[in-house]
Amino acid sequence: MAMNRLIGTILGAICAFLLFPASASAQIGIYPCNGDSATDIMIGMDARPGQAPQPLCKARPQAGQSPSATAGPSVYQPYHHPAPKGWKQVYGAIATFNIDQRGVDGDLLYGYELTLGHASEAEARALVEQRCKLRAISGCSLMILRQPYVTVVYYPDEPYFGSQRGTYVAWSNSQHYTQGFVERTPGDWEFCGETVRPQGQCAKIVAYVVNGVIPEDKKKRARK
């Protein structure tokens, strides 16, 4: 029976991958995948009602360049289920876009807008698109966030980060999870993934916030 359940789970994940529609996630450079591979870096999971959790990836830096120049830190985050007790389903959204500033190589830099705690995906999408259009000089790439703990990281505009340089990446978890977080100086946090790297080789954490309200875990009063 256990083997049958495992096979069913695997088949469900495969079907979700094959049927997953093109979405704003792909526009932001994040797309459904089968996990880490030679071409993909897994950054988290996308959970939808009635569907098996689906791995999400970003493209690895292009081959042919030296590893020291292109190998960025992994932003893998394990999927946790369920969400904290008492948390009610709400939605957030993040949009990334080019802004009217250029980096060290003359390429346009990126900005982001984040909104949280909405009753519907449509509401979150509408607000973040509105904010994006006020700042963007290009199209707005958008991703919906469906879990309570949201992390946004920035890859500095440095050659080390390869094709990820100057970009923002967001993911959400259903549980409080800070593995791979490093505090270099008080209040200055970085995300290094599964291996703590030297300063300058990790993404900058620009937001670690809660999507919605998580009730406090009130301890039961002792009976007299």
JSON list of C-alpha atoms in Angstrom, two decimals:
[
{"chain": "A", "resi": 1, "resn": "MET", "atom": "CA", "xyz": [0.00, 0.00, 0.00]},
{"chain": "A", "resi": 2, "resn": "ALA", "atom": "CA", "xyz": [2.83, 2.42, 0.89]},
{"chain": "A", "resi": 3, "resn": "MET", "atom": "CA", "xyz": [4.46, 1.73, -2.48]},
{"chain": "A", "resi": 4, "resn": "ASN", "atom": "CA", "xyz": [1.16, 2.41, -4.27]},
{"chain": "A", "resi": 5, "resn": "ARG", "atom": "CA", "xyz": [0.79, 5.74, -2.47]},
{"chain": "A", "resi": 6, "resn": "LEU", "atom": "CA", "xyz": [4.36, 6.67, -3.39]},
{"chain": "A", "resi": 7, "resn": "ILE", "atom": "CA", "xyz": [3.78, 5.81, -7.06]},
{"chain": "A", "resi": 8, "resn": "GLY", "atom": "CA", "xyz": [0.54, 7.81, -7.01]},
{"chain": "A", "resi": 9, "resn": "THR", "atom": "CA", "xyz": [2.34, 10.83, -5.55]},
{"chain": "A", "resi": 10, "resn": "ILE", "atom": "CA", "xyz": [5.06, 10.65, -8.21]},
{"chain": "A", "resi": 11, "resn": "LEU", "atom": "CA", "xyz": [2.52, 10.31, -11.03]},
{"chain": "A", "resi": 12, "resn": "GLY", "atom": "CA", "xyz": [0.55, 13.24, -9.62]},
{"chain": "A", "resi": 13, "resn": "ALA", "atom": "CA", "xyz": [3.65, 15.43, -9.59]},
{"chain": "A", "resi": 14, "resn": "ILE", "atom": "CA", "xyz": [4.47, 14.41, -13.18]},
{"chain": "A", "resi": 15, "resn": "CYS", "atom": "CA", "xyz": [0.94, 15.23, -14.33]},
{"chain": "A", "resi": 16, "resn": "ALA", "atom": "CA", "xyz": [1.05, 18.59, -12.54]},
{"chain": "A", "resi": 17, "resn": "PHE", "atom": "CA", "xyz": [4.31, 19.36, -14.35]},
{"chain": "A", "resi": 18, "resn": "LEU", "atom": "CA", "xyz": [2.92, 18.42, -17.76]},
{"chain": "A", "resi": 19, "resn": "LEU", "atom": "CA", "xyz": [-0.36, 20.29, -17.28]},
{"chain": "A", "resi": 20, "resn": "PHE", "atom": "CA", "xyz": [1.01, 23.36, -15.46]},
{"chain": "A", "resi": 21, "resn": "PRO", "atom": "CA", "xyz": [-0.13, 26.37, -17.51]},
{"chain": "A", "resi": 22, "resn": "ALA", "atom": "CA", "xyz": [2.21, 29.18, -18.59]},
{"chain": "A", "resi": 23, "resn": "SER", "atom": "CA", "xyz": [1.96, 31.78, -15.86]},
{"chain": "A", "resi": 24, "resn": "ALA", "atom": "CA", "xyz": [3.46, 34.92, -14.44]},
{"chain": "A", "resi": 25, "resn": "SER", "atom": "CA", "xyz": [5.93, 32.70, -12.58]},
{"chain": "A", "resi": 26, "resn": "ALA", "atom": "CA", "xyz": [7.62, 31.92, -15.88]},
{"chain": "A", "resi": 27, "resn": "GLN", "atom": "CA", "xyz": [7.72, 35.62, -16.73]},
{"chain": "A", "resi": 28, "resn": "ILE", "atom": "CA", "xyz": [9.64, 36.36, -13.55]},
{"chain": "A", "resi": 29, "resn": "GLY", "atom": "CA", "xyz": [12.23, 33.73, -14.48]},
{"chain": "A", "resi": 30, "resn": "ILE", "atom": "CA", "xyz": [10.73, 31.06, -12.21]},
{"chain": "A", "resi": 31, "resn": "TYR", "atom": "CA", "xyz": [9.11, 27.98, -13.73]},
{"chain": "A", "resi": 32, "resn": "PRO", "atom": "CA", "xyz": [7.90, 24.43, -12.85]},
{"chain": "A", "resi": 33, "resn": "CYS", "atom": "CA", "xyz": [10.66, 21.83, -12.94]},
{"chain": "A", "resi": 34, "resn": "ASN", "atom": "CA", "xyz": [11.75, 18.43, -11.62]},
{"chain": "A", "resi": 35, "resn": "GLY", "atom": "CA", "xyz": [14.25, 19.82, -9.10]},
{"chain": "A", "resi": 36, "resn": "ASP", "atom": "CA", "xyz": [17.94, 20.66, -9.28]},
{"chain": "A", "resi": 37, "resn": "SER", "atom": "CA", "xyz": [19.64, 19.65, -12.51]},
{"chain": "A", "resi": 38, "resn": "ALA", "atom": "CA", "xyz": [22.46, 20.72, -14.81]},
{"chain": "A", "resi": 39, "resn": "THR", "atom": "CA", "xyz": [20.25, 23.52, -16.16]},
{"chain": "A", "resi": 40, "resn": "ASP", "atom": "CA", "xyz": [17.92, 24.29, -13.23]},
{"chain": "A", "resi": 41, "resn": "ILE", "atom": "CA", "xyz": [18.29, 25.57, -9.66]},
{"chain": "A", "resi": 42, "resn": "MET", "atom": "CA", "xyz": [15.36, 24.67, -7.42]},
{"chain": "A", "resi": 43, "resn": "ILE", "atom": "CA", "xyz": [14.17, 27.67, -5.39]},
{"chain": "A", "resi": 44, "resn": "GLY", "atom": "CA", "xyz": [11.03, 26.35, -3.67]},
{"chain": "A", "resi": 45, "resn": "MET", "atom": "CA", "xyz": [7.64, 24.76, -4.12]},
{"chain": "A", "resi": 46, "resn": "ASP", "atom": "CA", "xyz": [4.31, 25.93, -5.50]},
{"chain": "A", "resi": 47, "resn": "ALA", "atom": "CA", "xyz": [1.30, 24.44, -3.70]},
{"chain": "A", "resi": 48, "resn": "ARG", "atom": "CA", "xyz": [-2.17, 24.69, -5.21]},
{"chain": "A", "resi": 49, "resn": "PRO", "atom": "CA", "xyz": [-5.45, 23.34, -3.79]},
{"chain": "A", "resi": 50, "resn": "GLY", "atom": "CA", "xyz": [-6.05, 19.78, -4.96]},
{"chain": "A", "resi": 51, "resn": "GLN", "atom": "CA", "xyz": [-2.63, 19.44, -6.60]},
{"chain": "A", "resi": 52, "resn": "ALA", "atom": "CA", "xyz": [0.64, 17.90, -5.49]},
{"chain": "A", "resi": 53, "resn": "PRO", "atom": "CA", "xyz": [3.30, 20.47, -4.52]},
{"chain": "A", "resi": 54, "resn": "GLN", "atom": "CA", "xyz": [5.29, 21.38, -7.65]},
{"chain": "A", "resi": 55, "resn": "PRO", "atom": "CA", "xyz": [9.02, 22.24, -7.59]},
{"chain": "A", "resi": 56, "resn": "LEU", "atom": "CA", "xyz": [9.93, 25.69, -8.94]},
{"chain": "A", "resi": 57, "resn": "CYS", "atom": "CA", "xyz": [13.29, 26.56, -10.52]},
{"chain": "A", "resi": 58, "resn": "LYS", "atom": "CA", "xyz": [15.38, 29.33, -11.99]},
{"chain": "A", "resi": 59, "resn": "ALA", "atom": "CA", "xyz": [17.83, 28.73, -14.82]},
{"chain": "A", "resi": 60, "resn": "ARG", "atom": "CA", "xyz": [21.44, 28.07, -13.89]},
{"chain": "A", "resi": 61, "resn": "PRO", "atom": "CA", "xyz": [23.98, 30.51, -15.32]},
{"chain": "A", "resi": 62, "resn": "GLN", "atom": "CA", "xyz": [24.89, 29.65, -18.91]},
{"chain": "A", "resi": 63, "resn": "ALA", "atom": "CA", "xyz": [27.57, 27.02, -19.45]},
{"chain": "A", "resi": 64, "resn": "GLY", "atom": "CA", "xyz": [30.90, 27.95, -20.97]},
{"chain": "A", "resi": 65, "resn": "GLN", "atom": "CA", "xyz": [31.86, 30.52, -18.35]},
{"chain": "A", "resi": 66, "resn": "SER", "atom": "CA", "xyz": [34.15, 29.86, -15.44]},
{"chain": "A", "resi": 67, "resn": "PRO", "atom": "CA", "xyz": [32.36, 28.46, -12.35]},
{"chain": "A", "resi": 68, "resn": "SER", "atom": "CA", "xyz": [33.76, 31.25, -10.17]},
{"chain": "A", "resi": 69, "resn": "ALA", "atom": "CA", "xyz": [32.07, 33.83, -12.39]},
{"chain": "A", "resi": 70, "resn": "THR", "atom": "CA", "xyz": [28.70, 32.15, -12.77]},
{"chain": "A", "resi": 71, "resn": "ALA", "atom": "CA", "xyz": [27.97, 29.80, -9.86]},
{"chain": "A", "resi": 72, "resn": "GLY", "atom": "CA", "xyz": [25.46, 31.61, -7.70]},
{"chain": "A", "resi": 73, "resn": "PRO", "atom": "CA", "xyz": [24.24, 30.25, -4.37]},
{"chain": "A", "resi": 74, "resn": "SER", "atom": "CA", "xyz": [21.28, 27.89, -4.45]},
{"chain": "A", "resi": 75, "resn": "VAL", "atom": "CA", "xyz": [18.06, 29.30, -3.02]},
{"chain": "A", "resi": 76, "resn": "TYR", "atom": "CA", "xyz": [16.50, 25.92, -2.30]},
{"chain": "A", "resi": 77, "resn": "GLN", "atom": "CA", "xyz": [13.90, 25.93, 0.45]},
{"chain": "A", "resi": 78, "resn": "PRO", "atom": "CA", "xyz": [12.16, 22.69, 1.50]},
{"chain": "A", "resi": 79, "resn": "TYR", "atom": "CA", "xyz": [8.39, 22.55, 1.38]},
{"chain": "A", "resi": 80, "resn": "HIS", "atom": "CA", "xyz": [6.61, 22.32, 4.73]},
{"chain": "A", "resi": 81, "resn": "HIS", "atom": "CA", "xyz": [3.02, 21.33, 5.35]},
{"chain": "A", "resi": 82, "resn": "PRO", "atom": "CA", "xyz": [0.72, 22.31, 6.92]},
{"chain": "A", "resi": 83, "resn": "ALA", "atom": "CA", "xyz": [0.81, 26.06, 7.57]},
{"chain": "A", "resi": 84, "resn": "PRO", "atom": "CA", "xyz": [0.75, 27.27, 11.20]},
{"chain": "A", "resi": 85, "resn": "LYS", "atom": "CA", "xyz": [-2.44, 26.47, 13.09]},
{"chain": "A", "resi": 86, "resn": "GLY", "atom": "CA", "xyz": [-4.95, 29.28, 12.82]},
{"chain": "A", "resi": 87, "resn": "TRP", "atom": "CA", "xyz": [-3.44, 30.91, 9.73]},
{"chain": "A", "resi": 88, "resn": "LYS", "atom": "CA", "xyz": [-6.15, 31.75, 7.21]},
{"chain": "A", "resi": 89, "resn": "GLN", "atom": "CA", "xyz": [-5.44, 31.49, 3.49]},
{"chain": "A", "resi": 90, "resn": "VAL", "atom": "CA", "xyz": [-4.45, 34.85, 2.06]},
{"chain": "A", "resi": 91, "resn": "TYR", "atom": "CA", "xyz": [-2.46, 35.79, -1.01]},
{"chain": "A", "resi": 92, "resn": "GLY", "atom": "CA", "xyz": [0.48, 37.98, -1.79]},
{"chain": "A", "resi": 93, "resn": "ALA", "atom": "CA", "xyz": [2.20, 38.97, -5.01]},
{"chain": "A", "resi": 94, "resn": "ILE", "atom": "CA", "xyz": [5.62, 40.19, -6.09]},
{"chain": "A", "resi": 95, "resn": "ALA", "atom": "CA", "xyz": [6.48, 41.98, -9.31]},
{"chain": "A", "resi": 96, "resn": "THR", "atom": "CA", "xyz": [9.97, 42.56, -10.66]},
{"chain": "A", "resi": 97, "resn": "PHE", "atom": "CA", "xyz": [10.82, 44.97, -13.44]},
{"chain": "A", "resi": 98, "resn": "ASN", "atom": "CA", "xyz": [13.58, 47.10, -14.94]},
{"chain": "A", "resi": 99, "resn": "ILE", "atom": "CA", "xyz": [14.06, 50.57, -13.47]},
{"chain": "A", "resi": 100, "resn": "ASP", "atom": "CA", "xyz": [15.69, 53.63, -15.00]},
{"chain": "A", "resi": 101, "resn": "GLN", "atom": "CA", "xyz": [19.14, 52.89, -13.54]},
{"chain": "A", "resi": 102, "resn": "ARG", "atom": "CA", "xyz": [22.08, 50.97, -14.97]},
{"chain": "A", "resi": 103, "resn": "GLY", "atom": "CA", "xyz": [24.56, 48.62, -13.34]},
{"chain": "A", "resi": 104, "resn": "VAL", "atom": "CA", "xyz": [28.34, 48.38, -13.63]},
{"chain": "A", "resi": 105, "resn": "ASP", "atom": "CA", "xyz": [28.12, 46.85, -17.12]},
{"chain": "A", "resi": 106, "resn": "GLY", "atom": "CA", "xyz": [25.52, 49.30, -18.36]},
{"chain": "A", "resi": 107, "resn": "ASP", "atom": "CA", "xyz": [22.60, 46.88, -18.06]},
{"chain": "A", "resi": 108, "resn": "LEU", "atom": "CA", "xyz": [19.30, 48.10, -16.66]},
{"chain": "A", "resi": 109, "resn": "LEU", "atom": "CA", "xyz": [18.82, 47.34, -12.98]},
{"chain": "A", "resi": 110, "resn": "TYR", "atom": "CA", "xyz": [15.77, 45.72, -11.41]},
{"chain": "A", "resi": 111, "resn": "GLY", "atom": "CA", "xyz": [13.28, 46.86, -8.82]},
{"chain": "A", "resi": 112, "resn": "TYR", "atom": "CA", "xyz": [10.48, 45.00, -7.05]},
{"chain": "A", "resi": 113, "resn": "GLU", "atom": "CA", "xyz": [7.10, 45.60, -5.46]},
{"chain": "A", "resi": 114, "resn": "LEU", "atom": "CA", "xyz": [5.60, 43.28, -2.86]},
{"chain": "A", "resi": 115, "resn": "THR", "atom": "CA", "xyz": [2.08, 43.14, -1.45]},
{"chain": "A", "resi": 116, "resn": "LEU", "atom": "CA", "xyz": [0.68, 40.69, 1.12]},
{"chain": "A", "resi": 117, "resn": "GLY", "atom": "CA", "xyz": [-2.46, 39.68, 2.99]},
{"chain": "A", "resi": 118, "resn": "HIS", "atom": "CA", "xyz": [-5.10, 39.78, 0.23]},
{"chain": "A", "resi": 119, "resn": "ALA", "atom": "CA", "xyz": [-8.36, 37.83, 0.19]},
{"chain": "A", "resi": 120, "resn": "SER", "atom": "CA", "xyz": [-7.85, 36.69, -3.41]},
{"chain": "A", "resi": 121, "resn": "GLU", "atom": "CA", "xyz": [-5.15, 36.21, -6.01]},
{"chain": "A", "resi": 122, "resn": "ALA", "atom": "CA", "xyz": [-6.88, 38.75, -8.25]},
{"chain": "A", "resi": 123, "resn": "GLU", "atom": "CA", "xyz": [-6.76, 41.42, -5.55]},
{"chain": "A", "resi": 124, "resn": "ALA", "atom": "CA", "xyz": [-3.05, 40.83, -4.87]},
{"chain": "A", "resi": 125, "resn": "ARG", "atom": "CA", "xyz": [-2.27, 40.83, -8.59]},
{"chain": "A", "resi": 126, "resn": "ALA", "atom": "CA", "xyz": [-4.16, 44.06, -9.27]},
{"chain": "A", "resi": 127, "resn": "LEU", "atom": "CA", "xyz": [-2.40, 46.03, -6.52]},
{"chain": "A", "resi": 128, "resn": "VAL", "atom": "CA", "xyz": [1.14, 44.86, -7.30]},
{"chain": "A", "resi": 129, "resn": "GLU", "atom": "CA", "xyz": [0.63, 45.54, -11.01]},
{"chain": "A", "resi": 130, "resn": "GLN", "atom": "CA", "xyz": [-0.60, 49.04, -10.20]},
{"chain": "A", "resi": 131, "resn": "ARG", "atom": "CA", "xyz": [2.49, 49.76, -8.09]},
{"chain": "A", "resi": 132, "resn": "CYS", "atom": "CA", "xyz": [4.80, 48.20, -10.65]},
{"chain": "A", "resi": 133, "resn": "LYS", "atom": "CA", "xyz": [3.53, 50.37, -13.49]},
{"chain": "A", "resi": 134, "resn": "LEU", "atom": "CA", "xyz": [4.36, 53.50, -11.50]},
{"chain": "A", "resi": 135, "resn": "ARG", "atom": "CA", "xyz": [8.08, 52.58, -11.45]},
{"chain": "A", "resi": 136, "resn": "ALA", "atom": "CA", "xyz": [8.77, 50.18, -14.29]},
{"chain": "A", "resi": 137, "resn": "ILE", "atom": "CA", "xyz": [10.29, 51.10, -17.64]},
{"chain": "A", "resi": 138, "resn": "SER", "atom": "CA", "xyz": [9.59, 47.57, -18.90]},
{"chain": "A", "resi": 139, "resn": "GLY", "atom": "CA", "xyz": [6.89, 44.95, -18.42]},
{"chain": "A", "resi": 140, "resn": "CYS", "atom": "CA", "xyz": [6.03, 43.72, -14.94]},
{"chain": "A", "resi": 141, "resn": "SER", "atom": "CA", "xyz": [6.91, 40.08, -14.18]},
{"chain": "A", "resi": 142, "resn": "LEU", "atom": "CA", "xyz": [4.62, 38.79, -11.45]},
{"chain": "A", "resi": 143, "resn": "MET", "atom": "CA", "xyz": [4.38, 35.81, -9.11]},
{"chain": "A", "resi": 144, "resn": "ILE", "atom": "CA", "xyz": [1.57, 34.95, -6.66]},
{"chain": "A", "resi": 145, "resn": "LEU", "atom": "CA", "xyz": [2.57, 33.96, -3.10]},
{"chain": "A", "resi": 146, "resn": "ARG", "atom": "CA", "xyz": [0.24, 31.51, -1.36]},
{"chain": "A", "resi": 147, "resn": "GLN", "atom": "CA", "xyz": [2.00, 30.64, 1.91]},
{"chain": "A", "resi": 148, "resn": "PRO", "atom": "CA", "xyz": [2.57, 32.56, 5.14]},
{"chain": "A", "resi": 149, "resn": "TYR", "atom": "CA", "xyz": [6.35, 33.11, 5.39]},
{"chain": "A", "resi": 150, "resn": "VAL", "atom": "CA", "xyz": [7.79, 35.14, 2.51]},
{"chain": "A", "resi": 151, "resn": "THR", "atom": "CA", "xyz": [11.46, 35.72, 1.72]},
{"chain": "A", "resi": 152, "resn": "VAL", "atom": "CA", "xyz": [12.77, 38.15, -0.90]},
{"chain": "A", "resi": 153, "resn": "VAL", "atom": "CA", "xyz": [16.46, 38.12, -1.82]},
{"chain": "A", "resi": 154, "resn": "TYR", "atom": "CA", "xyz": [18.61, 40.26, -4.11]},
{"chain": "A", "resi": 155, "resn": "TYR", "atom": "CA", "xyz": [21.61, 39.01, -6.06]},
{"chain": "A", "resi": 156, "resn": "PRO", "atom": "CA", "xyz": [24.16, 41.85, -6.13]},
{"chain": "A", "resi": 157, "resn": "ASP", "atom": "CA", "xyz": [25.28, 43.25, -9.46]},
{"chain": "A", "resi": 158, "resn": "GLU", "atom": "CA", "xyz": [28.54, 41.31, -9.37]},
{"chain": "A", "resi": 159, "resn": "PRO", "atom": "CA", "xyz": [30.06, 38.84, -11.92]},
{"chain": "A", "resi": 160, "resn": "TYR", "atom": "CA", "xyz": [30.02, 36.05, -9.32]},
{"chain": "A", "resi": 161, "resn": "PHE", "atom": "CA", "xyz": [26.25, 35.72, -9.63]},
{"chain": "A", "resi": 162, "resn": "GLY", "atom": "CA", "xyz": [26.25, 35.15, -13.38]},
{"chain": "A", "resi": 163, "resn": "SER", "atom": "CA", "xyz": [22.82, 35.45, -15.02]},
{"chain": "A", "resi": 164, "resn": "GLN", "atom": "CA", "xyz": [21.19, 36.08, -11.61]},
{"chain": "A", "resi": 165, "resn": "ARG", "atom": "CA", "xyz": [23.18, 39.27, -10.97]},
{"chain": "A", "resi": 166, "resn": "GLY", "atom": "CA", "xyz": [21.05, 42.29, -10.17]},
{"chain": "A", "resi": 167, "resn": "THR", "atom": "CA", "xyz": [17.81, 40.29, -9.88]},
{"chain": "A", "resi": 168, "resn": "TYR", "atom": "CA", "xyz": [15.27, 39.69, -7.12]},
{"chain": "A", "resi": 169, "resn": "VAL", "atom": "CA", "xyz": [13.88, 36.27, -6.19]},
{"chain": "A", "resi": 170, "resn": "ALA", "atom": "CA", "xyz": [11.00, 35.53, -3.82]},
{"chain": "A", "resi": 171, "resn": "TRP", "atom": "CA", "xyz": [9.61, 32.34, -2.34]},
{"chain": "A", "resi": 172, "resn": "SER", "atom": "CA", "xyz": [7.24, 31.41, 0.45]},
{"chain": "A", "resi": 173, "resn": "ASN", "atom": "CA", "xyz": [7.10, 28.62, 3.02]},
{"chain": "A", "resi": 174, "resn": "SER", "atom": "CA", "xyz": [4.30, 27.31, 5.19]},
{"chain": "A", "resi": 175, "resn": "GLN", "atom": "CA", "xyz": [6.55, 27.25, 8.27]},
{"chain": "A", "resi": 176, "resn": "HIS", "atom": "CA", "xyz": [9.11, 29.58, 9.80]},
{"chain": "A", "resi": 177, "resn": "TYR", "atom": "CA", "xyz": [12.35, 28.51, 8.15]},
{"chain": "A", "resi": 178, "resn": "THR", "atom": "CA", "xyz": [15.67, 30.36, 8.23]},
{"chain": "A", "resi": 179, "resn": "GLN", "atom": "CA", "xyz": [18.22, 27.70, 7.32]},
{"chain": "A", "resi": 180, "resn": "GLY", "atom": "CA", "xyz": [20.95, 29.29, 5.22]},
{"chain": "A", "resi": 181, "resn": "PHE", "atom": "CA", "xyz": [20.36, 32.76, 6.71]},
{"chain": "A", "resi": 182, "resn": "VAL", "atom": "CA", "xyz": [23.57, 34.49, 7.82]},
{"chain": "A", "resi": 183, "resn": "GLU", "atom": "CA", "xyz": [23.87, 37.76, 9.79]},
{"chain": "A", "resi": 184, "resn": "ARG", "atom": "CA", "xyz": [27.15, 39.38, 8.68]},
{"chain": "A", "resi": 185, "resn": "THR", "atom": "CA", "xyz": [26.68, 42.50, 10.81]},
{"chain": "A", "resi": 186, "resn": "PRO", "atom": "CA", "xyz": [23.79, 43.37, 13.15]},
{"chain": "A", "resi": 187, "resn": "GLY", "atom": "CA", "xyz": [20.65, 43.67, 11.04]},
{"chain": "A", "resi": 188, "resn": "ASP", "atom": "CA", "xyz": [22.44, 42.80, 7.77]},
{"chain": "A", "resi": 189, "resn": "TRP", "atom": "CA", "xyz": [21.22, 39.37, 6.68]},
{"chain": "A", "resi": 190, "resn": "GLU", "atom": "CA", "xyz": [22.23, 37.26, 3.70]},
{"chain": "A", "resi": 191, "resn": "PHE", "atom": "CA", "xyz": [20.97, 33.99, 2.26]},
{"chain": "A", "resi": 192, "resn": "CYS", "atom": "CA", "xyz": [23.68, 31.47, 1.39]},
{"chain": "A", "resi": 193, "resn": "GLY", "atom": "CA", "xyz": [21.63, 28.33, 0.80]},
{"chain": "A", "resi": 194, "resn": "GLU", "atom": "CA", "xyz": [22.82, 24.96, 2.01]},
{"chain": "A", "resi": 195, "resn": "THR", "atom": "CA", "xyz": [26.48, 26.04, 2.32]},
{"chain": "A", "resi": 196, "resn": "VAL", "atom": "CA", "xyz": [27.58, 29.20, 4.11]},
{"chain": "A", "resi": 197, "resn": "ARG", "atom": "CA", "xyz": [29.78, 31.09, 1.66]},
{"chain": "A", "resi": 198, "resn": "PRO", "atom": "CA", "xyz": [32.18, 33.98, 2.23]},
{"chain": "A", "resi": 199, "resn": "GLN", "atom": "CA", "xyz": [30.78, 37.50, 2.30]},
{"chain": "A", "resi": 200, "resn": "GLY", "atom": "CA", "xyz": [30.09, 38.73, -1.21]},
{"chain": "A", "resi": 201, "resn": "GLN", "atom": "CA", "xyz": [29.01, 35.29, -2.46]},
{"chain": "A", "resi": 202, "resn": "CYS", "atom": "CA", "xyz": [25.49, 35.18, -0.99]},
{"chain": "A", "resi": 203, "resn": "ALA", "atom": "CA", "xyz": [22.20, 36.85, -1.83]},
{"chain": "A", "resi": 204, "resn": "LYS", "atom": "CA", "xyz": [21.04, 39.81, 0.24]},
{"chain": "A", "resi": 205, "resn": "ILE", "atom": "CA", "xyz": [17.82, 39.28, 2.23]},
{"chain": "A", "resi": 206, "resn": "VAL", "atom": "CA", "xyz": [15.70, 42.35, 1.57]},
{"chain": "A", "resi": 207, "resn": "ALA", "atom": "CA", "xyz": [12.48, 41.05, 3.16]},
{"chain": "A", "resi": 208, "resn": "TYR", "atom": "CA", "xyz": [11.48, 38.23, 5.48]},
{"chain": "A", "resi": 209, "resn": "VAL", "atom": "CA", "xyz": [7.83, 38.87, 6.28]},
{"chain": "A", "resi": 210, "resn": "VAL", "atom": "CA", "xyz": [4.55, 37.17, 7.18]},
{"chain": "A", "resi": 211, "resn": "ASN", "atom": "CA", "xyz": [1.72, 36.97, 4.65]},
{"chain": "A", "resi": 212, "resn": "GLY", "atom": "CA", "xyz": [-1.42, 37.34, 6.75]},
{"chain": "A", "resi": 213, "resn": "VAL", "atom": "CA", "xyz": [-1.84, 36.88, 10.48]},
{"chain": "A", "resi": 214, "resn": "ILE", "atom": "CA", "xyz": [-0.44, 33.95, 12.44]},
{"chain": "A", "resi": 215, "resn": "PRO", "atom": "CA", "xyz": [-2.12, 33.67, 15.87]},
{"chain": "A", "resi": 216, "resn": "GLU", "atom": "CA", "xyz": [0.16, 33.64, 18.88]},
{"chain": "A", "resi": 217, "resn": "ASP", "atom": "CA", "xyz": [0.64, 30.26, 20.51]},
{"chain": "A", "resi": 218, "resn": "LYS", "atom": "CA", "xyz": [-0.88, 31.07, 23.89]},
{"chain": "A", "resi": 219, "resn": "LYS", "atom": "CA", "xyz": [0.21, 28.72, 26.62]},
{"chain": "A", "resi": 220, "resn": "LYS", "atom": "CA", "xyz": [-2.53, 27.13, 28.66]},
{"chain": "A", "resi": 221, "resn": "ARG", "atom": "CA", "xyz": [-2.79, 28.56, 32.14]},
{"chain": "A", "resi": 222, "resn": "ALA", "atom": "CA", "xyz": [-2.06, 26.11, 34.89]},
{"chain": "A", "resi": 223, "resn": "ARG", "atom": "CA", "xyz": [-5.09, 25.12, 36.91]},
{"chain": "A", "resi": 224, "resn": "LYS", "atom": "CA", "xyz": [-5.09, 26.23, 40.52]}
]
